[in-house]
Coordinates of C-alpha atoms in Angstrom, one line a residue:
X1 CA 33.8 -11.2 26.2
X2 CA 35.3 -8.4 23.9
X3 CA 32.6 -7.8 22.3
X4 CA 30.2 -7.8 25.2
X5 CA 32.9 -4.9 26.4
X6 CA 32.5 -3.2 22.8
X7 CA 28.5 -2.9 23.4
X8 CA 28.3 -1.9 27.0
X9 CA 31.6 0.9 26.2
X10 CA 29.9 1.7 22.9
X11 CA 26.6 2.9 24.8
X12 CA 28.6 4.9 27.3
X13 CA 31.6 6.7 25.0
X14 CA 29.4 7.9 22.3
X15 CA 25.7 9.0 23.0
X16 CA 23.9 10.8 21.0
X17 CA 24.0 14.6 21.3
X18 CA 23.9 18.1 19.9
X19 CA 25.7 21.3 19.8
X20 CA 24.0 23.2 22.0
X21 CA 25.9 26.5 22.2
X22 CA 24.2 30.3 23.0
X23 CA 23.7 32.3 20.3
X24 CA 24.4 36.3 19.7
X25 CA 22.5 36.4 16.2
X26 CA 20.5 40.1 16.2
X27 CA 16.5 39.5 15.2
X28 CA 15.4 39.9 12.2
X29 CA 12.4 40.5 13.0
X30 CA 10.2 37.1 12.1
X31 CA 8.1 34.8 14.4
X32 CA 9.2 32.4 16.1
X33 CA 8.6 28.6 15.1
X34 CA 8.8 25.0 16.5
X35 CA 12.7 25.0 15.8
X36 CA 13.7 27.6 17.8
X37 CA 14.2 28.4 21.3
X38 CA 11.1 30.1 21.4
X39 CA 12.8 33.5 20.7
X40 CA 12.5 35.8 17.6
X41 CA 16.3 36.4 18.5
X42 CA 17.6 33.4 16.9
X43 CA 19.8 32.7 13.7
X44 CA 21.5 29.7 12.1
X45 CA 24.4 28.4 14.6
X46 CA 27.6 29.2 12.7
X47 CA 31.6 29.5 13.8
X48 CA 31.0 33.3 13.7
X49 CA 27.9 33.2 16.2
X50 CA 30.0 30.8 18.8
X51 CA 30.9 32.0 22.5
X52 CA 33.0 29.6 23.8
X53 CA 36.1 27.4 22.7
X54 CA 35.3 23.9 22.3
X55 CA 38.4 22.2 21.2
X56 CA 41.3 21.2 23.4
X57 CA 44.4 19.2 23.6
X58 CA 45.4 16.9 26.2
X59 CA 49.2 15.1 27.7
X60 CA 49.9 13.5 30.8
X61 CA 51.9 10.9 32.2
X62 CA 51.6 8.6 35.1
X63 CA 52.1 5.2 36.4
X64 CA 50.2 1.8 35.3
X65 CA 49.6 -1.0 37.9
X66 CA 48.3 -4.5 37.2
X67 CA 45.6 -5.0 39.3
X68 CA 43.3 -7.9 38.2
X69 CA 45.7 -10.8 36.2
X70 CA 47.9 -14.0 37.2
X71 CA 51.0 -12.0 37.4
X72 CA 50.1 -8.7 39.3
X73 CA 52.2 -5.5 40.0
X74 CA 50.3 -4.7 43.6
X75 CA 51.4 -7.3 46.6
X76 CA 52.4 -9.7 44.4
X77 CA 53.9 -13.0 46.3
X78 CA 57.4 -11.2 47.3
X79 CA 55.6 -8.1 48.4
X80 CA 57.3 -6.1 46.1
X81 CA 55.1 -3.2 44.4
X82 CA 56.5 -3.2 40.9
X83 CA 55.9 -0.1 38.7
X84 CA 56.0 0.5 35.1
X85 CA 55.7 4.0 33.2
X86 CA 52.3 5.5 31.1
X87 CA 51.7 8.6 28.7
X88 CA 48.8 9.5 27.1
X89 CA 47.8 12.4 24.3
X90 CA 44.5 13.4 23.3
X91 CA 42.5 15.5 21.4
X92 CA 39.2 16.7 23.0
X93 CA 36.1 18.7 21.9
X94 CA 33.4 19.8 23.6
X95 CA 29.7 19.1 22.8
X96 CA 28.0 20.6 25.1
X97 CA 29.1 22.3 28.4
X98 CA 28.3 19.2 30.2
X99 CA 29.8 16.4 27.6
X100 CA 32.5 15.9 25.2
X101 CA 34.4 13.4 23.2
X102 CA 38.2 12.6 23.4
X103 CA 40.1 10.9 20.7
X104 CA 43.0 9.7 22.9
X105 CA 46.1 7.5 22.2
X106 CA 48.0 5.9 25.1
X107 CA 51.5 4.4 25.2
X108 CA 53.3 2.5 28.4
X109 CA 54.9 -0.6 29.7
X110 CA 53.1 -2.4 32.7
X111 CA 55.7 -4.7 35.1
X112 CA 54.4 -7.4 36.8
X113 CA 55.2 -10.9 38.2
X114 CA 57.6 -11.6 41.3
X115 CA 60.6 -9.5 40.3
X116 CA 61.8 -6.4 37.8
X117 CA 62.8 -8.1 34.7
X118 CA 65.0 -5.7 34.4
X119 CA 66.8 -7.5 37.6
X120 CA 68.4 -11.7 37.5
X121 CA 65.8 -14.0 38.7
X122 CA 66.2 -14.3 42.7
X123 CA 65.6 -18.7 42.4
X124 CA 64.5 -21.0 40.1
X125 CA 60.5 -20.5 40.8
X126 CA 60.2 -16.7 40.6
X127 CA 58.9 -15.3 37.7
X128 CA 58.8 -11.4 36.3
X129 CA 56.8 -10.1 33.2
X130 CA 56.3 -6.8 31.6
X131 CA 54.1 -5.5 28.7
X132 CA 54.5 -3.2 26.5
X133 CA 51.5 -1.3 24.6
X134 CA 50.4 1.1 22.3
X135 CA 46.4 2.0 22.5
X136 CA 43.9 4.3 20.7
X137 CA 40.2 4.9 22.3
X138 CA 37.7 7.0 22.0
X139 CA 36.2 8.6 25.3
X140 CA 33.5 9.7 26.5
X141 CA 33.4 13.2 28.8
X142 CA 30.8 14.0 31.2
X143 CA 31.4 17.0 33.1
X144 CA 29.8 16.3 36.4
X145 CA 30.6 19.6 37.7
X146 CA 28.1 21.4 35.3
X147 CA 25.7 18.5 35.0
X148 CA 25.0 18.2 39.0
X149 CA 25.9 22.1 40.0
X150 CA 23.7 23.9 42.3
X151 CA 21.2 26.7 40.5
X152 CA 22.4 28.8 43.4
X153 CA 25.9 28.2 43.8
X154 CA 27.6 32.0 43.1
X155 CA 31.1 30.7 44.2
X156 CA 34.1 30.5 42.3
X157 CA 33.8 27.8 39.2
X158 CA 37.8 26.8 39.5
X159 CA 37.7 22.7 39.9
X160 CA 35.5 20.3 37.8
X161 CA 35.0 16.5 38.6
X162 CA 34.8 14.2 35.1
X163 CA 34.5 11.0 34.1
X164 CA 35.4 8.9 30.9
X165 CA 34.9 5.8 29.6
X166 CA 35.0 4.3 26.3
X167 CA 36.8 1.8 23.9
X168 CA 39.0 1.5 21.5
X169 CA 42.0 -0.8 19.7
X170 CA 44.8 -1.9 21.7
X171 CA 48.4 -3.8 20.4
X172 CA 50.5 -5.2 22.8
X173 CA 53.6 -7.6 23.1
X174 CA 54.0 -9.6 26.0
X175 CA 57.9 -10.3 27.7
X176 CA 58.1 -13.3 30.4
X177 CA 61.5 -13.8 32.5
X178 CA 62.8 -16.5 34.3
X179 CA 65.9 -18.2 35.6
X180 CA 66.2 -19.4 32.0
X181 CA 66.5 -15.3 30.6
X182 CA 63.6 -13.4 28.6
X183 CA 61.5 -14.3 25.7
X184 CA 58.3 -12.7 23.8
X185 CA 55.6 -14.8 24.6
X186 CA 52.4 -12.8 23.4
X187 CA 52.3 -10.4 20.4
X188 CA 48.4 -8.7 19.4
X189 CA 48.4 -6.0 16.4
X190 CA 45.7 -2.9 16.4
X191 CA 42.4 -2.6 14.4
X192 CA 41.2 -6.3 14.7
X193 CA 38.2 -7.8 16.5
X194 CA 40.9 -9.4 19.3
X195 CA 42.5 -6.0 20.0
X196 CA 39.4 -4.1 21.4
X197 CA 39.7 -2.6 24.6
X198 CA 37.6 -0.9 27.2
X199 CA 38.5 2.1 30.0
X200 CA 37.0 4.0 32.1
X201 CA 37.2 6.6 35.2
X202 CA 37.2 9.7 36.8
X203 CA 39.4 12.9 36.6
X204 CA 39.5 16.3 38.8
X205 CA 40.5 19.4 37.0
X206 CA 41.8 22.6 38.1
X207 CA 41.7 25.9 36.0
X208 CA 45.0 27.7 36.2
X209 CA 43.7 30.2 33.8
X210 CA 41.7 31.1 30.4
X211 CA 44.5 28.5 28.3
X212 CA 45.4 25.7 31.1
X213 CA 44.0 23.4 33.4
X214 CA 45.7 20.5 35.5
X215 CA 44.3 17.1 35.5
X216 CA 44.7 13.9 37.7
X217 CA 42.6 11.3 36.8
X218 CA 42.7 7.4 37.8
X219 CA 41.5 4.8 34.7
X220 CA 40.7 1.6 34.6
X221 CA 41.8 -0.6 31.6
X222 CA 40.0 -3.8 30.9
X223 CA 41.7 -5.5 28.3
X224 CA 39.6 -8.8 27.7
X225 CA 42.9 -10.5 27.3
X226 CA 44.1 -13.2 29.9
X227 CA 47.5 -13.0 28.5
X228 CA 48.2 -9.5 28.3
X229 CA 50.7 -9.9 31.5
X230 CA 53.2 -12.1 29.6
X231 CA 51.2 -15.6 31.4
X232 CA 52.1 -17.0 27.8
X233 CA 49.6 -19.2 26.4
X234 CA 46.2 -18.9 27.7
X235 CA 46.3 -22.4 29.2
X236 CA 49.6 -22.6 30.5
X237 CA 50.5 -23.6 34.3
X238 CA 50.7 -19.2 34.8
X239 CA 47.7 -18.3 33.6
X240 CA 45.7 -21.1 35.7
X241 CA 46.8 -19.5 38.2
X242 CA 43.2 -17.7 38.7
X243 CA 39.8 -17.6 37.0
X244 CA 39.7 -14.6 35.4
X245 CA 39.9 -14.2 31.9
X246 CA 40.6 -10.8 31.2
X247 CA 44.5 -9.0 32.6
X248 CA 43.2 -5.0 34.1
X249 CA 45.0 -2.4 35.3
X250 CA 44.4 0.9 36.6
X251 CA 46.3 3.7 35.4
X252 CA 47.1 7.0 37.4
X253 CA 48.0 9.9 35.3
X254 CA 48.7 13.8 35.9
X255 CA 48.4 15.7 32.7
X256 CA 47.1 19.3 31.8
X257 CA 45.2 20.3 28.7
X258 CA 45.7 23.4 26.3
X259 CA 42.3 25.1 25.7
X260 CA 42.3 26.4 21.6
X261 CA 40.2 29.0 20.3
X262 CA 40.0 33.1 19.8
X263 CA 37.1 33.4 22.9
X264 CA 37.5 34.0 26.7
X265 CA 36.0 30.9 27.6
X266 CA 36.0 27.4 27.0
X267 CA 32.6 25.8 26.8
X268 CA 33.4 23.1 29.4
X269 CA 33.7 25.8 32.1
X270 CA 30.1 27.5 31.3
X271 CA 28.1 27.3 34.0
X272 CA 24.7 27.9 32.0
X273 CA 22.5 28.1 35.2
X274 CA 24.7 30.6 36.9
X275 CA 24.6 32.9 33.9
X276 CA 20.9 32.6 33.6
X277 CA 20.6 34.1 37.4
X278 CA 22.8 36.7 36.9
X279 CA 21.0 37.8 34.3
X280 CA 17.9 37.6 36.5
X281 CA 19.6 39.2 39.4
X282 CA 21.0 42.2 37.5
X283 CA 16.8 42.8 35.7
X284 CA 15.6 42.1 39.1
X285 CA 18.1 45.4 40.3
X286 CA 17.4 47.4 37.3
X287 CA 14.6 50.0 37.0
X288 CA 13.0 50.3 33.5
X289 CA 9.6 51.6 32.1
X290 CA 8.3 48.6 30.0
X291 CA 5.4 50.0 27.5
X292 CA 3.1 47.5 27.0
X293 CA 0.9 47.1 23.5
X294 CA 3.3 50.0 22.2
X295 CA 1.0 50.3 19.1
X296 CA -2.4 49.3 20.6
X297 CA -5.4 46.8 19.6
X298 CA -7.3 48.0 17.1
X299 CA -9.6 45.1 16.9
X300 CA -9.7 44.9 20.9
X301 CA -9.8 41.3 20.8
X302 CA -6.9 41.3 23.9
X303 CA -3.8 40.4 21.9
X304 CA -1.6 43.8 21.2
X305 CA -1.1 44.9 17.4
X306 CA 2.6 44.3 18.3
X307 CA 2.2 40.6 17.5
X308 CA -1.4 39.9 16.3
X309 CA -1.4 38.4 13.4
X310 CA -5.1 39.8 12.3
X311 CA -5.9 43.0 13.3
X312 CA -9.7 42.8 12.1
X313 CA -10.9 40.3 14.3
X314 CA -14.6 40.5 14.3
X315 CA -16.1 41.9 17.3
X316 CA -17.0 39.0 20.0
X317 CA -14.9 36.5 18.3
X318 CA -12.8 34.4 20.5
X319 CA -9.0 34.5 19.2
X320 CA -5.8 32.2 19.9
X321 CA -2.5 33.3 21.5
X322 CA -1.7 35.0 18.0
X323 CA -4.8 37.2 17.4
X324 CA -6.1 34.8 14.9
X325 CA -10.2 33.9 15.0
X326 CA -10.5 30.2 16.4
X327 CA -12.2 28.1 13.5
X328 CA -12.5 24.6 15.8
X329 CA -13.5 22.2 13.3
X330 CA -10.7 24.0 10.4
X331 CA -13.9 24.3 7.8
X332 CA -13.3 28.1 7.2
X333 CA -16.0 29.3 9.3
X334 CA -14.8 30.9 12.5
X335 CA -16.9 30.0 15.7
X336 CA -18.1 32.9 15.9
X337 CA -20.8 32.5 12.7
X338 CA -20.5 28.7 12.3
X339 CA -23.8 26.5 13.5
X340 CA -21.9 23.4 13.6
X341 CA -18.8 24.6 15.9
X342 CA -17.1 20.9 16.0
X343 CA -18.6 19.5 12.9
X344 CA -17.3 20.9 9.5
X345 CA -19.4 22.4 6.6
X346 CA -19.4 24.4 4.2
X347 CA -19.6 28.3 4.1
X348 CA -23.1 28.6 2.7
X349 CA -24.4 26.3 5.5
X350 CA -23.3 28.4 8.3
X351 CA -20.3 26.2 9.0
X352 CA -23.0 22.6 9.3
X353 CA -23.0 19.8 6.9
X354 CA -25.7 19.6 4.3
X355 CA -27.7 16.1 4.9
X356 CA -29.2 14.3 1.8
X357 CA -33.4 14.0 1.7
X358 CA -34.3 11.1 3.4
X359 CA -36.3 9.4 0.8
X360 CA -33.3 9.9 -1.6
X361 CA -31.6 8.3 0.6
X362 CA -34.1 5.5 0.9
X363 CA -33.7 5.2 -2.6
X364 CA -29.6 4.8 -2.4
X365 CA -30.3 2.3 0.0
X366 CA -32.9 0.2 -1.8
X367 CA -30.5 0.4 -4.8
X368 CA -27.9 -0.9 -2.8
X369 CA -29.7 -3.9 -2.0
X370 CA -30.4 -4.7 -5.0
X371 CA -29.9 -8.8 -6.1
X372 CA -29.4 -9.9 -2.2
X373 CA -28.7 -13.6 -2.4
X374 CA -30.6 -16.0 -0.2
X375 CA -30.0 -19.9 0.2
X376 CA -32.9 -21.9 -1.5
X377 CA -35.8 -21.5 0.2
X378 CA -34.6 -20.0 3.2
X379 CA -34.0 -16.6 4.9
X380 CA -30.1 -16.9 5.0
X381 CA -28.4 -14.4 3.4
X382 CA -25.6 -15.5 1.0
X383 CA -22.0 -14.3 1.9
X384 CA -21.4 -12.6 -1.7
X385 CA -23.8 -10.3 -0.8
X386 CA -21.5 -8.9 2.4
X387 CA -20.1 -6.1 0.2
X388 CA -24.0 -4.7 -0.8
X389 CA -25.0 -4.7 3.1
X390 CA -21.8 -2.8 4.0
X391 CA -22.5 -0.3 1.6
X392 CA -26.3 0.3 2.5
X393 CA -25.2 0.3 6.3
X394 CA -22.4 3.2 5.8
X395 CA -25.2 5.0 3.5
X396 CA -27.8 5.0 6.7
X397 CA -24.9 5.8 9.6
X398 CA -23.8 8.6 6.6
X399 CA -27.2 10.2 6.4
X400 CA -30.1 9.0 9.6
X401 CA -33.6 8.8 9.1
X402 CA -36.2 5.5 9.9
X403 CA -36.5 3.2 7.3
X404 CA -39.0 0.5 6.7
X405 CA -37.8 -2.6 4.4
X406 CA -40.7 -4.4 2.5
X407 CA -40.0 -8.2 0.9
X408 CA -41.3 -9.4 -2.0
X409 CA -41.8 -12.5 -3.8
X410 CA -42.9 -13.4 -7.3
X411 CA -46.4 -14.8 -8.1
X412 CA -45.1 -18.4 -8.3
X413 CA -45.6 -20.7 -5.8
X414 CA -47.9 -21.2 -2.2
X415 CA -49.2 -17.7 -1.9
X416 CA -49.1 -18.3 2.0
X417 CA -45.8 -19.7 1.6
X418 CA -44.1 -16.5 0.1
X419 CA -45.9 -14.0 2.4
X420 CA -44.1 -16.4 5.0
X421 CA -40.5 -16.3 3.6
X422 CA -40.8 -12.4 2.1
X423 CA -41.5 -11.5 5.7
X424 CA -38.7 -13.6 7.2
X425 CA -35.9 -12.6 4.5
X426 CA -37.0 -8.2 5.2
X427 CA -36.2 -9.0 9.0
X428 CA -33.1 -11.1 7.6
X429 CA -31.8 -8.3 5.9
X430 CA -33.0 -5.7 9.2
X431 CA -30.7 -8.0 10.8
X432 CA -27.5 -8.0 9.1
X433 CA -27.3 -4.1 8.8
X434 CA -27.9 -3.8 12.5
X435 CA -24.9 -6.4 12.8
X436 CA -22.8 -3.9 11.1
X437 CA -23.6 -1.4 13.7
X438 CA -27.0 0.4 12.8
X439 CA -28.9 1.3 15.7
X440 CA -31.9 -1.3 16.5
X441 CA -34.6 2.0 16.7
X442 CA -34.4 2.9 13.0
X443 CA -34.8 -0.3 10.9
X444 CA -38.1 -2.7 10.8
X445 CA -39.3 -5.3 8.5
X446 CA -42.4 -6.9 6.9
X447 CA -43.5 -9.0 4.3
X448 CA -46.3 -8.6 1.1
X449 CA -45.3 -12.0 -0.4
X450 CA -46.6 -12.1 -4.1
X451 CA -49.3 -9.5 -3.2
X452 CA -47.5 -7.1 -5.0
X453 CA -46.0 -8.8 -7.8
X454 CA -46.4 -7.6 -11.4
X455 CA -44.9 -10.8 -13.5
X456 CA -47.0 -13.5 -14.6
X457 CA -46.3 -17.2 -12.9
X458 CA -46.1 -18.3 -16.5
X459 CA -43.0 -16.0 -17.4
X460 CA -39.5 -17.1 -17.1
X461 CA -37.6 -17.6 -14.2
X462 CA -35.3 -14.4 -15.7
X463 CA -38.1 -12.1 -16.2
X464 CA -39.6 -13.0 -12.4
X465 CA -36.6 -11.5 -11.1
X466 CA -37.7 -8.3 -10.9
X467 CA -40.5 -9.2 -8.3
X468 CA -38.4 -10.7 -5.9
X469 CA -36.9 -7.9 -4.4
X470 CA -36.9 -5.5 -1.0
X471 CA -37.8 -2.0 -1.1
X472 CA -36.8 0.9 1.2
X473 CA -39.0 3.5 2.3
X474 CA -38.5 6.6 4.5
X475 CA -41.0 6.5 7.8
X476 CA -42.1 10.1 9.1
X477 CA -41.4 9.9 13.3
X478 CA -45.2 10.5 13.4
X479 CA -45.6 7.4 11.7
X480 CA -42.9 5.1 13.0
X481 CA -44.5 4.1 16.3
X482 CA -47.4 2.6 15.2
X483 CA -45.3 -0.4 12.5
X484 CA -44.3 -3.2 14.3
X485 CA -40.3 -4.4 14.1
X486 CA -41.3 -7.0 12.6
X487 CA -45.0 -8.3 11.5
X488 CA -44.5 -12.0 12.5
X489 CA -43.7 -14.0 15.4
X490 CA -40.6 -16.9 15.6
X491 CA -42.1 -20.3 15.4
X492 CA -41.3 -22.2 18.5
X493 CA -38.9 -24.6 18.9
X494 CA -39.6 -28.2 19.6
X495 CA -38.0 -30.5 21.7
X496 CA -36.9 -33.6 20.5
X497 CA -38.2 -36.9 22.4
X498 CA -36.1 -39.5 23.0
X499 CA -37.1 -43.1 22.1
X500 CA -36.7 -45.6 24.4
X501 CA -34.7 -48.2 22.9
X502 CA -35.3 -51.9 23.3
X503 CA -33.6 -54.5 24.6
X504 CA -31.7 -57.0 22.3
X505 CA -32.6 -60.0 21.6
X506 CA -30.6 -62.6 22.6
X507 CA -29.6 -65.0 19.4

């Protein structure tokens, strides 16, 4: 359960934040950028360029009851109200004017049970406790106040509302009293996993002026600890008494804090919001001439010379908030002159891409395809030829054009045959690249078998090579209408028949 505590305290004591202070840095003079406020009035935030105090010490003492245990301080079973003694110092520092973290230490004595121990036991079955403890935490501070203040309250900023919570290490020892006197009966040192604690709550502060405010605040401790109120061990006939496994008590303290620092103000009672509308009251109120493009616009492109950052913008060009010529497609040739406003190219293109001759391309292409691999005898295109078909697809989606692919055969073989399987293996090939997203209207396919072939049937199988091949060739649009996709038509498929089978005979 402690450590469950440590998580869900961890999350709430220490989020992550920055200093977020106003600055009085004078400009120098440069643009703004993407790490400032958006000002050119900004400066690196330094001590020296600080407005408000952010650090703080805190005291206070107060009272600690057991709330939540086996042996209680509030109505416990002789309806006594038994009341032990708190302090607490801490050291706080301000984040932002609506956060901050305290480093706190807190020392007290909680009494509990059915009597004082400080008093006999009244009979036999009465039993008394107290605990003494020592505990360092670290807090978290919101500042409700400023974080939830209305943009148009003008009143008087004199009270703030605040809540804490966070863990920290607490070391404790345990006293149980009887009829039979007063023993230790639980002892916990700091800094280890079983001493971690968890608080929270809420405090109202006053500002009594520029150094001192007055606190009250109510905490509540959780101590994940079902023997901090001296029940002894965690399974004896006291702490069976109830279910719960962790001894909580709140504590109600009234403390004031001592503001440091060489400013007027502390940045916990900065009211950001009722600055800003000041501000915006007393401009409002004030009459001013404001000269507008001071030094003019000498390229008249409608950013002043003030803060444009080219003063020879061509005539008619559009410009960005800066005075700078838009160039969409960042190829170094503004929109104004560039043919190709969303595609780059380069300057002596008027801004568009250069495109390769189609029939070169035809060529990279054929090249490309060169020693495609088919099964034996079929149109099937081998898988080692993937990487050659990629690289004529991206060369085609690169570059455009209509392209007609040609199959050939060597002179070996059933002249009818070949023209067959040349035509079938072009539209094979057609096939694949528009599988690897060529548009259907630019590719088609036929077949010229061994008509074309220039190697003997009597040369080797090596030396054939060459005639088995497919060729590329760029089609004209005037052309491309009249060639078919492909120049041959499926053979149908055939349905199979069953046989009736007969009847065994009998043996």
């Amino acid at each position: 359960m402690k450590f469950n505590l440590a998580i869900a305290a961890l999350a709430l004591a220490i989020p992550t934040a920055i200093y977020a202070q106003d600055s009085i840095a004078v400009s120098n003079g440069t643009y703004p950028n993407t790490f400032s406020s958006g000002s050119a009035n900004v400066s690196p935030f330094t001590n020296q360029s600080k407005r408000f105090n952010d650090w703080s010490i805190s005291v206070g003492a107060g009272v600690p009851l057991l709330q939540s245990a086996d042996l209680t301080s509030i109505k416990n079973g002789n309806g006594k109200n038994l009341f032990g003694y708190s302090a607490y110092v801490s050291i706080d520092k301000a984040i932002t004017h609506a956060f901050g973290i305290n480093l706190q230490y807190d020392r007290g004595e909680t009494r509990q049970g059915w009597f004082n121990t400080k008093d006999a036991a009244p009979d036999a079955t009465a039993v008394g406790a107290r605990t003494q403890y020592d505990a360092i935490s670290i807090l978290g501070d919101v500042n409700f106040s400023n974080l939830l203040r209305r943009v148009d309250n003008h009143s008087t900023y004199r009270w703030a509302l605040h809540g804490y919570a966070g863990i920290g290490t607490i070391a404790y020892r345990a006293y149980q009293k009887d009829s039979k006197g007063q023993r230790l009966m639980t002892e916990v040192k700091p800094f280890k996993l079983g001493s971690m604690f968890m608080q929270a709550g809420a405090g109202l502060k006053f500002k009594v002026n520029r150094r001192i405010d007055l606190e009250g605040r109510l905490m509540y401790v959780v101590t994940g600890d079902d023997e901090f109120d001296g029940g002894g061990d965690a399974y004896s006939a006291i702490n069976k008494r109830s279910e719960q496994i962790s001894d909580n008590f709140f504590n109600a303290t009234l403390g004031l804090s001592i503001k440091l620092g060489k400013h007027d103000s502390h940045l916990m009672w900065h009211d950001p919001l009722q600055e800003i509308y000041y501000k915006l009251d007393v401009l409002a109120n004030k009459k001013q001439d404001i000269e507008v493009c001071k030094k003019g616009d000498a390229d008249n492109d409608g950013v002043c010379d003030d803060w444009d950052r080219q003063l020879d913008t061509p005539a008619g060009a559009r410009v960005d908030g800066a005075g700078v010529a838009l160039d969409t497609d960042l190829d170094g040739v503004i929109d104004l002159y560039d043919k190709c406003v969303t595609v780059p190219g380069p300057v002596e293109n008027n801004g568009c891409p250069i495109k390769k001759d189609n029939n070169q391309t035809a060529v990279e292409v054929e090249k490309s395809l060169k020693d495609i691999y088919f099964n034996f005898n079929k149109a099937t295109i081998r898988p080692e030829s993937n990487s050659k078909l990629d690289l004529a697809a991206s060369i085609i989606k690169e570059n455009g054009g209509n392209y007609l692919l040609t199959g050939h055969t060597d002179s070996k073989g059933n002249a009818a045959y070949n023209l067959r399987l040349s035509k079938e293996r072009a539209a094979a090939v057609v096939g694949a690249l528009e599988n690897r997203g060529i548009s259907q209207n630019v590719l088609k396919s036929k077949g010229v078998g061994s008509a074309e072939a220039t190697i003997p049937a009597s040369a080797s199988d090596a030396e054939r090579l060459a005639d088995r091949k497919v060729t590329v060739k760029f089609i004209e649009a005037s052309e491309w209408n009249s060639i078919q996709k492909k120049d041959y038509e499926d053979a149908p498929v055939k349905k199979s028949v069953k046989k009736a089978t007969g009847k065994k005979k009998k043996k």
